[in-house]
Amino acid sequence: MSEVTGSGVRRAARKRADVLAAAGLVVAERGADATRFTDVTAATGVGVSTLQYYFGSREDMLLAVFRYAAQADFDAVTPRLDAAGGAWERLLVIASHLTGAVGSDTGWRLWVESWRWALRDAELRREVLGDYTRWHELIASIIAAGVEEGRFGTDAAPMDVARQALALIDGLALPVALGDPQVTGEMAGDLLADALGRLVLRRAAAL
């Protein structure tokens, strides 16, 4: 592949990614069922014919948005985890990230839309479940590290604790995504810190 051709491919990939990111904002605002090519065109300035070239059908565009958002959400937490200290701090990073305690709740709105779509689409259902597996495995690895560090006292299987932890996160993230005035992102973060500390049997760090 020539340098010119390679640059063109990279620019096209970046442009498609930019369109997917913008389309995700549209889906989060309007909902998947109400999102049309023309809505994405209005938000991006990219013509309908180009969107059809990128994605084919409207439904394929929505599936691509869900996939892009799921990967972007996972990628966004990685540098924050790398900058965190021990296992407890890493667990709190995931909790705050997934509840929208930092940043916007766009990712969570897209999660809800993808769940709804996955109920009717077997392929997306497999991908959503696969995304959950990735989060479970990530959290389980943090639980195992916390036990090894002596910070967590649980003797339960790390994957079992991870499933419980993500269930807690989901349960508190939903009211945040719905805009419940009684459960703000900050409050959800505080509640999760307390519940997760109990779940893993958190121990104070050695002085």
Short mmCIF file of C-alpha atoms in Angstrom, two decimals:
data_model
loop_
_atom_site.label_atom_id
_atom_site.label_comp_id
_atom_site.label_asym_id
_atom_site.label_seq_id
_atom_site.Cartn_x
_atom_site.Cartn_y
_atom_site.Cartn_z
CA MET A 1 0.00 0.00 0.00
CA SER A 2 1.45 3.35 -0.96
CA GLU A 3 1.92 6.13 1.58
CA VAL A 4 -0.73 8.23 -0.18
CA THR A 5 -3.20 5.36 -0.27
CA GLY A 6 -2.47 4.49 3.35
CA SER A 7 -3.07 8.07 4.45
CA GLY A 8 -6.35 8.09 2.55
CA VAL A 9 -7.50 4.91 4.27
CA ARG A 10 -6.61 6.34 7.67
CA ARG A 11 -8.46 9.60 6.94
CA ALA A 12 -11.51 7.65 5.81
CA ALA A 13 -11.40 5.52 8.97
CA ARG A 14 -11.10 8.61 11.15
CA LYS A 15 -14.00 10.26 9.33
CA ARG A 16 -16.16 7.17 9.79
CA ALA A 17 -15.24 7.07 13.47
CA ASP A 18 -16.11 10.76 13.81
CA VAL A 19 -19.48 10.09 12.20
CA LEU A 20 -20.12 7.17 14.57
CA ALA A 21 -19.26 9.31 17.59
CA ALA A 22 -21.63 12.06 16.42
CA ALA A 23 -24.33 9.54 15.53
CA GLY A 24 -24.04 8.14 19.05
CA LEU A 25 -24.96 11.55 20.46
CA VAL A 26 -28.00 11.64 18.19
CA VAL A 27 -29.11 8.15 19.26
CA ALA A 28 -28.59 9.01 22.92
CA GLU A 29 -30.77 12.10 22.50
CA ARG A 30 -33.50 10.78 20.18
CA GLY A 31 -33.46 7.05 20.83
CA ALA A 32 -32.56 4.40 18.28
CA ASP A 33 -36.08 3.94 16.92
CA ALA A 34 -36.43 7.65 16.17
CA THR A 35 -32.97 8.14 14.61
CA ARG A 36 -32.86 8.43 10.82
CA PHE A 37 -30.08 9.08 8.33
CA THR A 38 -31.35 12.64 8.01
CA ASP A 39 -30.90 13.22 11.75
CA VAL A 40 -27.28 12.13 11.55
CA THR A 41 -26.79 14.24 8.43
CA ALA A 42 -28.13 17.28 10.30
CA ALA A 43 -25.69 16.64 13.15
CA THR A 44 -22.61 15.88 11.05
CA GLY A 45 -23.06 17.54 7.67
CA VAL A 46 -22.32 14.16 6.07
CA GLY A 47 -24.74 13.42 3.25
CA VAL A 48 -27.23 10.57 3.32
CA SER A 49 -25.50 8.92 0.35
CA THR A 50 -22.21 8.87 2.28
CA LEU A 51 -23.93 7.37 5.32
CA GLN A 52 -25.42 4.69 3.09
CA TYR A 53 -21.95 4.03 1.66
CA TYR A 54 -20.46 3.73 5.16
CA PHE A 55 -23.17 1.60 6.73
CA GLY A 56 -25.69 0.36 4.18
CA SER A 57 -29.01 0.53 5.95
CA ARG A 58 -30.20 2.62 8.89
CA GLU A 59 -30.32 -0.51 11.01
CA ASP A 60 -26.70 -1.32 10.17
CA MET A 61 -25.74 2.22 11.13
CA LEU A 62 -27.40 1.80 14.53
CA LEU A 63 -25.61 -1.52 15.11
CA ALA A 64 -22.32 0.17 14.20
CA VAL A 65 -23.08 2.98 16.67
CA PHE A 66 -23.72 0.49 19.46
CA ARG A 67 -20.50 -1.38 18.70
CA TYR A 68 -18.46 1.79 18.50
CA ALA A 69 -19.91 3.14 21.75
CA ALA A 70 -19.27 -0.11 23.62
CA GLN A 71 -15.63 -0.19 22.53
CA ALA A 72 -15.14 3.53 23.16
CA ASP A 73 -16.56 3.13 26.66
CA PHE A 74 -14.16 0.31 27.42
CA ASP A 75 -11.21 2.17 25.90
CA ALA A 76 -12.00 5.36 27.84
CA VAL A 77 -11.53 3.73 31.22
CA THR A 78 -8.15 2.17 30.40
CA PRO A 79 -5.92 5.24 30.94
CA ARG A 80 -7.76 6.05 34.16
CA LEU A 81 -7.13 2.52 35.43
CA ASP A 82 -3.47 2.79 34.48
CA ALA A 83 -3.19 6.00 36.51
CA ALA A 84 -4.96 4.56 39.56
CA GLY A 85 -3.13 3.17 42.56
CA GLY A 86 -4.16 -0.18 44.01
CA ALA A 87 -7.07 -2.51 43.41
CA TRP A 88 -9.55 -0.48 45.50
CA GLU A 89 -8.80 2.69 43.58
CA ARG A 90 -9.15 0.82 40.28
CA LEU A 91 -12.50 -0.59 41.36
CA LEU A 92 -13.73 2.92 42.19
CA VAL A 93 -12.56 4.16 38.79
CA ILE A 94 -14.79 1.60 37.08
CA ALA A 95 -17.71 2.39 39.38
CA SER A 96 -17.49 6.13 38.78
CA HIS A 97 -16.98 5.66 35.04
CA LEU A 98 -19.95 3.38 34.54
CA THR A 99 -22.36 5.35 36.69
CA GLY A 100 -21.63 8.59 34.89
CA ALA A 101 -20.22 10.12 38.05
CA VAL A 102 -17.62 11.62 35.75
CA GLY A 103 -18.32 12.87 32.25
CA SER A 104 -21.71 12.62 30.57
CA ASP A 105 -24.33 9.88 30.66
CA THR A 106 -24.33 9.45 26.87
CA GLY A 107 -22.63 6.09 27.15
CA TRP A 108 -25.27 4.81 29.52
CA ARG A 109 -28.11 6.05 27.33
CA LEU A 110 -26.55 4.12 24.45
CA TRP A 111 -26.23 1.04 26.65
CA VAL A 112 -29.97 1.20 27.39
CA GLU A 113 -30.78 1.61 23.71
CA SER A 114 -28.51 -1.30 22.81
CA TRP A 115 -30.26 -3.50 25.39
CA ARG A 116 -33.62 -2.68 23.84
CA TRP A 117 -32.31 -3.42 20.36
CA ALA A 118 -30.58 -6.61 21.51
CA LEU A 119 -33.89 -8.03 22.69
CA ARG A 120 -34.91 -8.21 19.02
CA ASP A 121 -31.54 -8.82 17.37
CA ALA A 122 -29.70 -12.05 18.16
CA GLU A 123 -26.36 -10.86 16.73
CA LEU A 124 -26.33 -7.71 18.84
CA ARG A 125 -27.48 -9.72 21.86
CA ARG A 126 -24.37 -11.88 21.57
CA GLU A 127 -22.20 -8.78 21.30
CA VAL A 128 -23.82 -7.09 24.31
CA LEU A 129 -23.33 -10.23 26.37
CA GLY A 130 -19.74 -10.35 25.14
CA ASP A 131 -19.24 -6.76 26.28
CA TYR A 132 -20.57 -7.71 29.70
CA THR A 133 -18.11 -10.59 29.81
CA ARG A 134 -15.24 -8.16 29.16
CA TRP A 135 -16.35 -5.94 32.05
CA HIS A 136 -16.83 -8.95 34.31
CA GLU A 137 -13.35 -10.23 33.48
CA LEU A 138 -11.79 -6.82 34.05
CA ILE A 139 -13.49 -6.40 37.42
CA ALA A 140 -12.66 -10.00 38.39
CA SER A 141 -8.98 -9.35 37.69
CA ILE A 142 -9.10 -6.32 39.97
CA ILE A 143 -10.84 -8.32 42.71
CA ALA A 144 -8.18 -11.03 42.46
CA ALA A 145 -5.43 -8.42 42.64
CA GLY A 146 -7.06 -6.84 45.69
CA VAL A 147 -7.17 -10.16 47.49
CA GLU A 148 -3.51 -10.77 46.62
CA GLU A 149 -2.60 -7.28 47.88
CA GLY A 150 -4.41 -8.00 51.14
CA ARG A 151 -6.80 -5.10 50.52
CA PHE A 152 -9.87 -7.33 50.00
CA GLY A 153 -10.90 -9.99 52.47
CA THR A 154 -13.46 -11.84 50.35
CA ASP A 155 -12.87 -15.54 49.75
CA ALA A 156 -15.58 -15.78 47.07
CA ALA A 157 -14.66 -16.52 43.46
CA PRO A 158 -13.51 -13.26 41.81
CA MET A 159 -15.91 -13.73 38.89
CA ASP A 160 -18.86 -14.14 41.28
CA VAL A 161 -17.88 -10.94 43.08
CA ALA A 162 -17.43 -9.20 39.72
CA ARG A 163 -20.96 -10.13 38.66
CA GLN A 164 -22.33 -8.81 41.93
CA ALA A 165 -20.29 -5.64 41.60
CA LEU A 166 -21.50 -4.93 38.07
CA ALA A 167 -25.08 -5.61 39.15
CA LEU A 168 -24.66 -2.94 41.84
CA ILE A 169 -23.18 -0.55 39.29
CA ASP A 170 -26.02 -1.16 36.82
CA GLY A 171 -28.64 -0.73 39.51
CA LEU A 172 -27.33 2.69 40.54
CA ALA A 173 -26.39 3.86 37.05
CA LEU A 174 -29.91 3.52 35.68
CA PRO A 175 -31.50 6.22 37.88
CA VAL A 176 -28.54 8.47 37.07
CA ALA A 177 -29.13 7.95 33.36
CA LEU A 178 -32.85 8.64 33.84
CA GLY A 179 -32.06 11.89 35.63
CA ASP A 180 -33.54 10.89 38.98
CA PRO A 181 -33.03 13.99 41.16
CA GLN A 182 -32.74 11.75 44.21
CA VAL A 183 -29.79 9.80 42.78
CA THR A 184 -27.15 12.07 41.30
CA GLY A 185 -23.92 10.78 39.80
CA GLU A 186 -22.00 11.90 42.86
CA MET A 187 -24.48 10.21 45.19
CA ALA A 188 -24.36 7.01 43.14
CA GLY A 189 -20.58 7.06 43.43
CA ASP A 190 -20.77 7.41 47.22
CA LEU A 191 -23.36 4.64 47.55
CA LEU A 192 -21.31 2.37 45.34
CA ALA A 193 -18.12 2.99 47.27
CA ASP A 194 -19.91 1.94 50.45
CA ALA A 195 -21.59 -1.12 48.87
CA LEU A 196 -18.48 -2.29 47.02
CA GLY A 197 -16.37 -1.90 50.14
CA ARG A 198 -18.76 -4.23 51.95
CA LEU A 199 -18.87 -6.64 49.03
CA VAL A 200 -15.11 -7.13 48.80
CA LEU A 201 -14.58 -6.86 52.56
CA ARG A 202 -12.24 -3.94 52.07
CA ARG A 203 -9.32 -3.64 54.45
CA ALA A 204 -7.45 -0.47 55.24
CA ALA A 205 -4.14 -0.04 53.49
CA ALA A 206 -1.11 -0.84 55.59
CA LEU A 207 0.71 2.25 56.86
#
